[in-house]
Coordinates of C-alpha atoms in Angstrom, one line a residue:
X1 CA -206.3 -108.8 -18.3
X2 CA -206.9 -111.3 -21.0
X3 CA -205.5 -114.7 -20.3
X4 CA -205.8 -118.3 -22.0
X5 CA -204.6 -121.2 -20.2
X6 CA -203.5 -124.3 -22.3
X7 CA -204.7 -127.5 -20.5
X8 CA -208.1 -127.5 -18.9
X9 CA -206.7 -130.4 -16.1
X10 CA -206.2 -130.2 -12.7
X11 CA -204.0 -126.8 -12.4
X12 CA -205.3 -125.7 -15.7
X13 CA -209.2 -125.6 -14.8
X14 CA -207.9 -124.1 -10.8
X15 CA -205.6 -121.5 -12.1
X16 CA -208.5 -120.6 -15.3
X17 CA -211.8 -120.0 -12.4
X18 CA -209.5 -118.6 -10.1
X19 CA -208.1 -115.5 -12.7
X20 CA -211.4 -115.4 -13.9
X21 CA -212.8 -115.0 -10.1
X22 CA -210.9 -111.7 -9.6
X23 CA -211.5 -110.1 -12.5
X24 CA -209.3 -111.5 -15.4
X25 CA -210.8 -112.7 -18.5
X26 CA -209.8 -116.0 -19.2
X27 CA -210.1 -118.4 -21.8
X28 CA -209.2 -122.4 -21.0
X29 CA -208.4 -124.2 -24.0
X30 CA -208.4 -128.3 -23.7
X31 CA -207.8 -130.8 -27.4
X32 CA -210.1 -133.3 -25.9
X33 CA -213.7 -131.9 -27.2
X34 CA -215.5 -134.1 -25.0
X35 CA -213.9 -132.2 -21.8
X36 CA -214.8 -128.6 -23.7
X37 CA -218.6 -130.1 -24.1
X38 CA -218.4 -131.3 -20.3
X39 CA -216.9 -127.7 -19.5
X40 CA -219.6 -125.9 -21.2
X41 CA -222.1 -128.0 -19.8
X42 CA -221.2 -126.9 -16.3
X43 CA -219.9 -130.2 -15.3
X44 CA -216.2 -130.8 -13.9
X45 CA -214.2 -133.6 -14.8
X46 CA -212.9 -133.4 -11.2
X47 CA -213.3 -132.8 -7.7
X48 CA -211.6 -130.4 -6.0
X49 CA -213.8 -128.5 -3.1
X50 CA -215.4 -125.6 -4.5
X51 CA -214.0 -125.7 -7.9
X52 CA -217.4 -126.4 -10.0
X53 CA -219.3 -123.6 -7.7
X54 CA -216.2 -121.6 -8.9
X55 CA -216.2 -122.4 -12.8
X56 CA -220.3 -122.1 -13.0
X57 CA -220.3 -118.6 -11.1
X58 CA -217.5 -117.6 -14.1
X59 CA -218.9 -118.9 -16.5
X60 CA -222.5 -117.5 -16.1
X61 CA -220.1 -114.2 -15.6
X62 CA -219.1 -114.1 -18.6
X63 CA -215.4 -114.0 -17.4
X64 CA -214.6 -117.9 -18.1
X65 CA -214.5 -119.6 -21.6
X66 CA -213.6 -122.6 -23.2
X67 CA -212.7 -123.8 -26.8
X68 CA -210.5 -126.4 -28.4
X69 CA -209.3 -123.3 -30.2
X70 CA -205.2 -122.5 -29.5
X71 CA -205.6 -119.7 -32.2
X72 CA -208.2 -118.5 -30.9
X73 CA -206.3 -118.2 -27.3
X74 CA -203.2 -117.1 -29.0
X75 CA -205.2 -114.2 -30.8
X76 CA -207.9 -112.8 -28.0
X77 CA -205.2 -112.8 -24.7
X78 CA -201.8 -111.6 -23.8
X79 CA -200.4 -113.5 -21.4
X80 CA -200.8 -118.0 -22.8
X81 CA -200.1 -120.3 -19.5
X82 CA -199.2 -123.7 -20.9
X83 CA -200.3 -125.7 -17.7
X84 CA -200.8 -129.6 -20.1
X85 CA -199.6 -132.8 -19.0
X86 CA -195.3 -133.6 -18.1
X87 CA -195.9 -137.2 -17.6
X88 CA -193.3 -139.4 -15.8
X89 CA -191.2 -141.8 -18.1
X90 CA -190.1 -145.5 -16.9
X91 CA -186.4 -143.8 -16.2
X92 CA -187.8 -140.9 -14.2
X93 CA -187.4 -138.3 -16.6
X94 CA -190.4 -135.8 -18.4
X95 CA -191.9 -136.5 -21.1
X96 CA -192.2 -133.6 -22.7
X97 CA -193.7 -133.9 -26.2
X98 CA -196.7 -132.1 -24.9
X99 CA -194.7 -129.2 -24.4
X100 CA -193.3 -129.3 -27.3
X101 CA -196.4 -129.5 -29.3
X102 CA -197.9 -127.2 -27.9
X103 CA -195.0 -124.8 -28.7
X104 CA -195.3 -125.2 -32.2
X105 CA -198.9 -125.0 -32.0
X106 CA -198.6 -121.8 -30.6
X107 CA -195.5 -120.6 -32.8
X108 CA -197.6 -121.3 -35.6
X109 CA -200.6 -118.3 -34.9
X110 CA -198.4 -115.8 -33.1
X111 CA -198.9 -112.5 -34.7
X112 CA -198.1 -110.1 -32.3
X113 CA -196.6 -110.0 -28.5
X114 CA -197.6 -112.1 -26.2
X115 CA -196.2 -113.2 -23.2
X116 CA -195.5 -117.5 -22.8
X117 CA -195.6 -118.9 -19.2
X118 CA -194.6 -122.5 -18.5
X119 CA -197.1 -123.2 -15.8
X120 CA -196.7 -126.8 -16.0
X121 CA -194.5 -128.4 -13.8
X122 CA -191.2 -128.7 -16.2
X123 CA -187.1 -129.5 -16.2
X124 CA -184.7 -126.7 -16.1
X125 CA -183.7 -125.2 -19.4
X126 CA -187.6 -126.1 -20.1
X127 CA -187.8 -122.0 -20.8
X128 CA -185.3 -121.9 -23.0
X129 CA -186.5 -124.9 -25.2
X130 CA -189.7 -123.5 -25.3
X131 CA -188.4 -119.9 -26.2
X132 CA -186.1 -121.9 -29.2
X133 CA -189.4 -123.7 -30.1
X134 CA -191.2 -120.9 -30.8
X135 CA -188.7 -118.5 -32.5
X136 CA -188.0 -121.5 -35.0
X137 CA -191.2 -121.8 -36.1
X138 CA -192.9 -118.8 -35.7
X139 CA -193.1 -117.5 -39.8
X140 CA -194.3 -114.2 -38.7
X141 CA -191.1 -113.4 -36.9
X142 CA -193.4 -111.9 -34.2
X143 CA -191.9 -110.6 -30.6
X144 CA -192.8 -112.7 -27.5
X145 CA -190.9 -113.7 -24.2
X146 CA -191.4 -117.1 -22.4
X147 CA -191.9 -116.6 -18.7
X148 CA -191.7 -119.6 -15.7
X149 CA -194.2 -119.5 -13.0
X150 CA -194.4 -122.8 -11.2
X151 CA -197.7 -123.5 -9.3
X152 CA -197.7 -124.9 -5.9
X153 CA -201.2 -126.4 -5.6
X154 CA -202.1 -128.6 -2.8
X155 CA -204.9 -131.0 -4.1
X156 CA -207.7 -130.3 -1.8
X157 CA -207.0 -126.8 -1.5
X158 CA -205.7 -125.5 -4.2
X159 CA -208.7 -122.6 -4.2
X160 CA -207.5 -121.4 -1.1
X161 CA -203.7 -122.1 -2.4
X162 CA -203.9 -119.9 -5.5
X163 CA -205.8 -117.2 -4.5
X164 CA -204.1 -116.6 -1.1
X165 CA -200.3 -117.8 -2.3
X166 CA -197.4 -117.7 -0.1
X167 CA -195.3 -116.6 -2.8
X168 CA -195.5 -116.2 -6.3
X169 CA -192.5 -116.9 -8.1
X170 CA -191.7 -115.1 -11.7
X171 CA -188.8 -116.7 -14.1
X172 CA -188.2 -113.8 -16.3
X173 CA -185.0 -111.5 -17.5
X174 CA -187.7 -108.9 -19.8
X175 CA -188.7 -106.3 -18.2
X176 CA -191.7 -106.2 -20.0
X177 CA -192.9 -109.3 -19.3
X178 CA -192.5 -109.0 -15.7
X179 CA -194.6 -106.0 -16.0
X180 CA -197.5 -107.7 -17.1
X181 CA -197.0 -110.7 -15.4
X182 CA -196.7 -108.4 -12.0
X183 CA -200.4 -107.1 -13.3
X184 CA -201.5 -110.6 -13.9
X185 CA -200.7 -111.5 -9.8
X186 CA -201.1 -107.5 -8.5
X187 CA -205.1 -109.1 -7.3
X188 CA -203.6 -111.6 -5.5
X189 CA -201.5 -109.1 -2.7
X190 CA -199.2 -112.1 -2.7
X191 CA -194.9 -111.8 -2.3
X192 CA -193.7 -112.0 -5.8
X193 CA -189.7 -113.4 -6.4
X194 CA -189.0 -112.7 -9.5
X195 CA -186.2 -114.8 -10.7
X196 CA -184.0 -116.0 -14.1
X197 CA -186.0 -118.9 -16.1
X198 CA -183.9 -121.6 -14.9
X199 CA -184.0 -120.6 -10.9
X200 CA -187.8 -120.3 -11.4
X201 CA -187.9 -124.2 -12.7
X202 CA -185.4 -125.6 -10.4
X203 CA -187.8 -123.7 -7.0
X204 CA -190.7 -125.9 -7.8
X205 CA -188.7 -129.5 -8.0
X206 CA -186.6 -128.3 -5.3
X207 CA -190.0 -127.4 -2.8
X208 CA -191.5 -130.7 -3.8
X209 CA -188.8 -132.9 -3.0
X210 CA -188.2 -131.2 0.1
X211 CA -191.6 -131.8 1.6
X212 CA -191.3 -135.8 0.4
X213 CA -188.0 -135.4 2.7
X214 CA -190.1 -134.1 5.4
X215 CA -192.5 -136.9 5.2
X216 CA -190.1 -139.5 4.3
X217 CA -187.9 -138.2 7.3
X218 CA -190.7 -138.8 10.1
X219 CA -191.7 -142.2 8.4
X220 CA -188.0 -143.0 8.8
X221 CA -188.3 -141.9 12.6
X222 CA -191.3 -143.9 13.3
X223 CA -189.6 -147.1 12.4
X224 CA -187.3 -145.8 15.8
X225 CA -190.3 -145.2 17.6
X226 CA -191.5 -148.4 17.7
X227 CA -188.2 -150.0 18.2
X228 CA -187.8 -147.8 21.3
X229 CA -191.6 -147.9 22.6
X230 CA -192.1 -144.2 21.5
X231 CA -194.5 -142.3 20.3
X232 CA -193.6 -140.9 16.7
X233 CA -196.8 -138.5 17.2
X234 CA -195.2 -136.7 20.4
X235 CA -192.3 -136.8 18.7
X236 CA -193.0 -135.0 15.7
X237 CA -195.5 -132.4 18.0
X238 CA -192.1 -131.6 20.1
X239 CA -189.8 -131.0 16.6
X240 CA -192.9 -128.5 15.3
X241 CA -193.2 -126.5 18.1
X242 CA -189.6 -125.6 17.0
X243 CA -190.1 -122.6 14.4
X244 CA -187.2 -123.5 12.6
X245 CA -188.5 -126.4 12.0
X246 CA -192.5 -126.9 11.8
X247 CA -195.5 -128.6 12.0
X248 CA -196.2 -129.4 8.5
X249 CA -195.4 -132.5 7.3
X250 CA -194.7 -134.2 9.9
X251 CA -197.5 -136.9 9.7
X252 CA -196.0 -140.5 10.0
X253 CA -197.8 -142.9 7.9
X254 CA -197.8 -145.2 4.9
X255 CA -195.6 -142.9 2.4
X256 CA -196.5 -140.3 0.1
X257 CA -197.9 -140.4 -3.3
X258 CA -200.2 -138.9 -6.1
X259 CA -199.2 -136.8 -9.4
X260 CA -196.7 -134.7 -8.4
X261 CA -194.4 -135.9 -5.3
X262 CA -193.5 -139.3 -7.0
X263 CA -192.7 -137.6 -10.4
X264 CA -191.2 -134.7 -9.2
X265 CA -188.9 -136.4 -6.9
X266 CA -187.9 -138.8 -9.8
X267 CA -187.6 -136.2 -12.0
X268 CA -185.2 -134.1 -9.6
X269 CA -183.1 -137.0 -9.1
X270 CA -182.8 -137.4 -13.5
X271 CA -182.5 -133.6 -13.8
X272 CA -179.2 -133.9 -11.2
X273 CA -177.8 -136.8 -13.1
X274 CA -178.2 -134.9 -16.4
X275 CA -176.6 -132.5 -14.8
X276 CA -173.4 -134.2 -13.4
X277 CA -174.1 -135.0 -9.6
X278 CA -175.8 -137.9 -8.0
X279 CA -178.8 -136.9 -5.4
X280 CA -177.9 -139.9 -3.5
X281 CA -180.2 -138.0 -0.8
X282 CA -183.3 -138.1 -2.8
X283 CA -182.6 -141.4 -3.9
X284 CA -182.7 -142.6 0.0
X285 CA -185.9 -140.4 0.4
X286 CA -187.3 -142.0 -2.6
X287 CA -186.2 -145.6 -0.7
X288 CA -187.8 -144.6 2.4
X289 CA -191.1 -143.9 0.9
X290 CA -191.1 -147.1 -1.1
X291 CA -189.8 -148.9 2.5
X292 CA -192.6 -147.7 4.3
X293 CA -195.7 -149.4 2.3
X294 CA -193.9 -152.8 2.2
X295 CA -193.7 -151.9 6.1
X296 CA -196.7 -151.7 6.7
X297 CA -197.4 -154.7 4.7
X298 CA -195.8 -157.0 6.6
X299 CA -197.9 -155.8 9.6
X300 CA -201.0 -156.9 8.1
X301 CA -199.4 -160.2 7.0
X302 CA -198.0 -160.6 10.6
X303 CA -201.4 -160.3 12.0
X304 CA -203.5 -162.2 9.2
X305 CA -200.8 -164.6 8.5
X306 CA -202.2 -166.0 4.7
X307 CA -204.1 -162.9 2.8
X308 CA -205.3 -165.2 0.4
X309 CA -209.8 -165.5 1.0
X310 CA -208.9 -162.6 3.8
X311 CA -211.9 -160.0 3.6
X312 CA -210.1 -156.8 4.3
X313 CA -212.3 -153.2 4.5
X314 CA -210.6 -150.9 2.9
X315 CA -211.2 -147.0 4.0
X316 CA -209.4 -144.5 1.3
X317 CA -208.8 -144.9 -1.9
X318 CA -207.7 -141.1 -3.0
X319 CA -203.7 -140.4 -2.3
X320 CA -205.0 -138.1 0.1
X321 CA -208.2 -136.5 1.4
X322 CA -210.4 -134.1 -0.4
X323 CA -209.8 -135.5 -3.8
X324 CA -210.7 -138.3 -6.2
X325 CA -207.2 -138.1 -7.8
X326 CA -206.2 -141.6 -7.7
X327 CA -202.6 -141.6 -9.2
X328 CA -200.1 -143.0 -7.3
X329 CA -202.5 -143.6 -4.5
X330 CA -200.6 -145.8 -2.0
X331 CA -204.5 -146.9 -0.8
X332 CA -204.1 -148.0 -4.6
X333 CA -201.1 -150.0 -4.4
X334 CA -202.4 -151.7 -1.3
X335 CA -205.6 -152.8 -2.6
X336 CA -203.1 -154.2 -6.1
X337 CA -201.2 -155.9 -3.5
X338 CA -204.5 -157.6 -1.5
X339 CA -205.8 -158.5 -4.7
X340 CA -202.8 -160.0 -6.0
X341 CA -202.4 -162.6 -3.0
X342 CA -205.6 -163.3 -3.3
X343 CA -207.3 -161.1 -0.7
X344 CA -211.4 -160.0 -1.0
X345 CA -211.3 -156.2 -0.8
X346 CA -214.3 -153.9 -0.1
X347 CA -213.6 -150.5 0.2
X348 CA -214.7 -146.8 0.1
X349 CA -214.0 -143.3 -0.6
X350 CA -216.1 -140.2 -0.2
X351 CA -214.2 -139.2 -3.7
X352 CA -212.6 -141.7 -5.5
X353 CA -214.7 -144.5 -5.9
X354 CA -215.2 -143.7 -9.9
X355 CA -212.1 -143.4 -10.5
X356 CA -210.8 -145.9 -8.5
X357 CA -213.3 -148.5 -10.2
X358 CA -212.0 -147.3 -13.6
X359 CA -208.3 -148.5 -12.7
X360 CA -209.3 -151.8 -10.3
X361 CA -212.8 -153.0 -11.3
X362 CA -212.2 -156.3 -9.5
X363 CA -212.9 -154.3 -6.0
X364 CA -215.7 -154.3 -4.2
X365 CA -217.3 -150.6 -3.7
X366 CA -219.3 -149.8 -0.8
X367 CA -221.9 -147.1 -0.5
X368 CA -220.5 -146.2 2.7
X369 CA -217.6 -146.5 5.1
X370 CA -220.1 -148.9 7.5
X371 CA -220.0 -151.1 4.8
X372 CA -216.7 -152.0 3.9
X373 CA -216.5 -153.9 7.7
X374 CA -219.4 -156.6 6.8
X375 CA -217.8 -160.0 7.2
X376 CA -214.6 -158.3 7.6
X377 CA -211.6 -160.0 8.7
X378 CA -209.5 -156.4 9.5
X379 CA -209.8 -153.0 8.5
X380 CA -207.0 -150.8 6.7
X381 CA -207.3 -147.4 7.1
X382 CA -205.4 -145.9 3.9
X383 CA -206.6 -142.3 3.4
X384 CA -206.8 -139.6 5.9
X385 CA -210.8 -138.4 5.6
X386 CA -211.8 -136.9 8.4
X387 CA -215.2 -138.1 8.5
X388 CA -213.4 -141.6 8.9
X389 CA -213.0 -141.0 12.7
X390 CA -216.5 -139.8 13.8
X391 CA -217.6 -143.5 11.9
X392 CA -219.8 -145.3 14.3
X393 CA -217.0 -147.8 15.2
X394 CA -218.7 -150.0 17.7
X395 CA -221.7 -150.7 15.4
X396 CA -218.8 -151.5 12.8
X397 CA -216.9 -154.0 15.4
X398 CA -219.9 -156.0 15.6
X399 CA -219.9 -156.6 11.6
X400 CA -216.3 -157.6 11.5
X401 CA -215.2 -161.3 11.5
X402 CA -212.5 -160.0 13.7
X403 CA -212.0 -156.7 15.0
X404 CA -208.6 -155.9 13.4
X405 CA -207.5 -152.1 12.5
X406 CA -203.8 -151.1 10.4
X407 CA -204.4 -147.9 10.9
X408 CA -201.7 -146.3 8.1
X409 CA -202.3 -142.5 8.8
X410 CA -203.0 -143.2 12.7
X411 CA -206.4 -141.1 12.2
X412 CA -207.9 -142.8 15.0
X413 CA -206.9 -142.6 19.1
X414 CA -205.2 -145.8 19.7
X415 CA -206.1 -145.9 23.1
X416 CA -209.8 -145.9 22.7
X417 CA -209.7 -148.3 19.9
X418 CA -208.6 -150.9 22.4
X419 CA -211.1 -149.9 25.0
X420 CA -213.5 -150.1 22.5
X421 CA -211.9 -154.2 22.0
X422 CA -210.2 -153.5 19.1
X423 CA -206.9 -155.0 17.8
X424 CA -204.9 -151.6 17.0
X425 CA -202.1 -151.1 14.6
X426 CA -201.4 -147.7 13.5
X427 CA -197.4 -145.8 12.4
X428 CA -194.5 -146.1 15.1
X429 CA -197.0 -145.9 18.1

């Protein structure tokens, strides 16, 4: 099928290799001409793993384009996926003008019928805006329906995410659209849900905020744990073995972050308001998360006493592992804080570090992890890469000024950090 995705970000770029991959042709159509030039060059503007092996292999295919072009999307493909930008406002709500722009923009070339998906993560009653949008200012009076189909990408895997879904969910009342859009997905072998508009927004705000519960549950828990000398680990391997409830998610550590969990939560909590009822539950999850960080703060500060000329080794710098996205990185926030109270920080990420230099220059990035414990005073383990526990961590004690670990994702065994003479701090263990 023909396809043009609108935003060439982070689910824009995944969603365009991976249509293209099984056979759609796709077009991926960005404003910023710089990105396009990068595009066409072969080079991605982010990591993700085995999304620029991905995009080349199209591309040289012949299956995967790019322009600046909405016309030209509009006019070559049947099926337009908005997937830009909903960034979060100071009150928690979406902004939406790209949305909206892009709307018009589209309203403005539409000649014959297409179908409209909001890919990006929107409101409810986003659909309907959209369809509004384009009816208004559509002068050719041309036929078009305006589908939702929320994407639930893991950053890290979102390959693996999108082309082997758990379920894809269609927001739709035409029959026709969900025709083609059942075409679009038929590749994929994937359960599709097809829902109204409004259910299909509402599934995606309502999955994210229940996984921050998840997490902000078990972070809540390990504050028990160490009041009662427990284990939170154990205790979150004995609630997952139950099937009602599950593994995933369970992970004590220093709170959750990146570009969609805090927005989406925030958001949720706005959309309720708007909508007459008070998520006081969110809110409390929301409290949790922002709890835990300040938590674990004040373990470092109980240990180092003054952070101020402290030279703290920072591992992680990505919200999570197996990405360079930096936004709302709690690693991020730390490293703010350290800085702020006057704190020398040195740190590394196997991703991030660009990115992570463009926001906080006043770091100190490391070529590798070994690095970041020269002279150091404790390390802070702030991002869950793997290849942070196979580190050569006696050759590392013997840099450190004193051998110190907060371990905020507890990557690392406790026990054999203390045989191996190290002070060990890690989440509710």
């Amino acid at each position: 099928m023909k396809i043009s995705i609108i935003g060439s970000g982070y689910v824009g770029l995944t969603t365009g290799a991976c249509f293209a991959d099984i056979g759609h042709e796709v077009i991926c159509i960005d404003n910023d001409s710089n990105k396009i030039k990068s595009l066409l060059a072969g080079n991605i503007p982010i990591y993700e793993p085995g999304l620029e092996e991905l995009v080349q292999k199209n591309v040289k295919k012949g299956t995967l384009h790019f322009t600046e072009s909405i016309e030209e999307g509009v006019e070559k493909s049947l099926v337009i996926f908005i997937a830009v930008p909903t960034p979060p406002l100071e009150d928690g709500s979406v902004d939406m003008t790209y949305i909206e722009k892009v709307a018009r923009q589209i309203a403005a070339v539409l000649k014959d019928y297409r179908v409209i998906v909001d890919k990006s993560t929107v409101p409810v009653k986003t659909g309907e805006k959209v369809y509004q949008t384009i009816k208004r200012y559509n002068s050719h009076n041309s036929e078009f329906d305006v589908v939702s189909n929320p994407e639930f990408l893991r950053e890290g895997v979102a390959i693996h995410d999108l082309l082997y879904p758990d379920r894809v969910v269609i927001g739709a009342t035409s029959e026709r659209a969900i025709k083609i859009m059942k075409e679009v997905y038929a590749p994929f072998k994937a359960p599709i849900l097809i829902t109204d508009l409004n259910s299909a927004e509402l599934i995606k705000h309502a999955s994210n905020s229940f996984l921050a519960l998840k997490i902000s549950y078990i972070n809540a828990l390990s504050r028990i744990c160490e009041a009662a000398g427990a284990n939170v680990q154990m205790v979150a391997e004995g609630m997952g073995l139950d099937h009602r409830i599950g593994k995933h998610f369970l992970k004590a550590g220093i709170g959750w972050g990146g570009s969609c969990f805090p927005k989406d939560v925030a958001a949720f909590i706005k959309i309720s308001q708007e909508l007459g009822y008070d998520f006081k539950l969110l809110k409390e999850v929301s409290q949790i998360n922002n709890d835990q960080k300040e938590i674990f703060l004040r373990k470092i500060r109980n240990v180092l006493w003054v952070l101020k000329d402290k030279r703290i080794g920072l591992l992680g710098l990505a919200f999570k592992n197996n990405t360079d996205d930096v936004r709302c990185s709690v690693a991020m926030d730390l490293a703010r804080v350290f800085l702020k109270e006057g704190a020398i920080v040195q740190a590394y990420d196997p991703k991030a570090m660009r990115k992570a230099e463009e926001v906080l220059p006043s770091i100190h990035y490391c070529s590798s992890a070994l690095d970041v414990a020269e002279e150091a005073d404790c390390i802070v383990i702030a991002t869950e890469w793997e290849e942070f526990i196979n580190l050569d961590w006696k050759s590392m004690k013997s840099k450190m000024i004193s051998p110190i670990i907060f371990d905020g994702r507890n990557l690392l065994d406790k026990k054999k950090m203390i045989e191996m003479g190290y002070h060990y701090v890690g989440v509710g263990n």
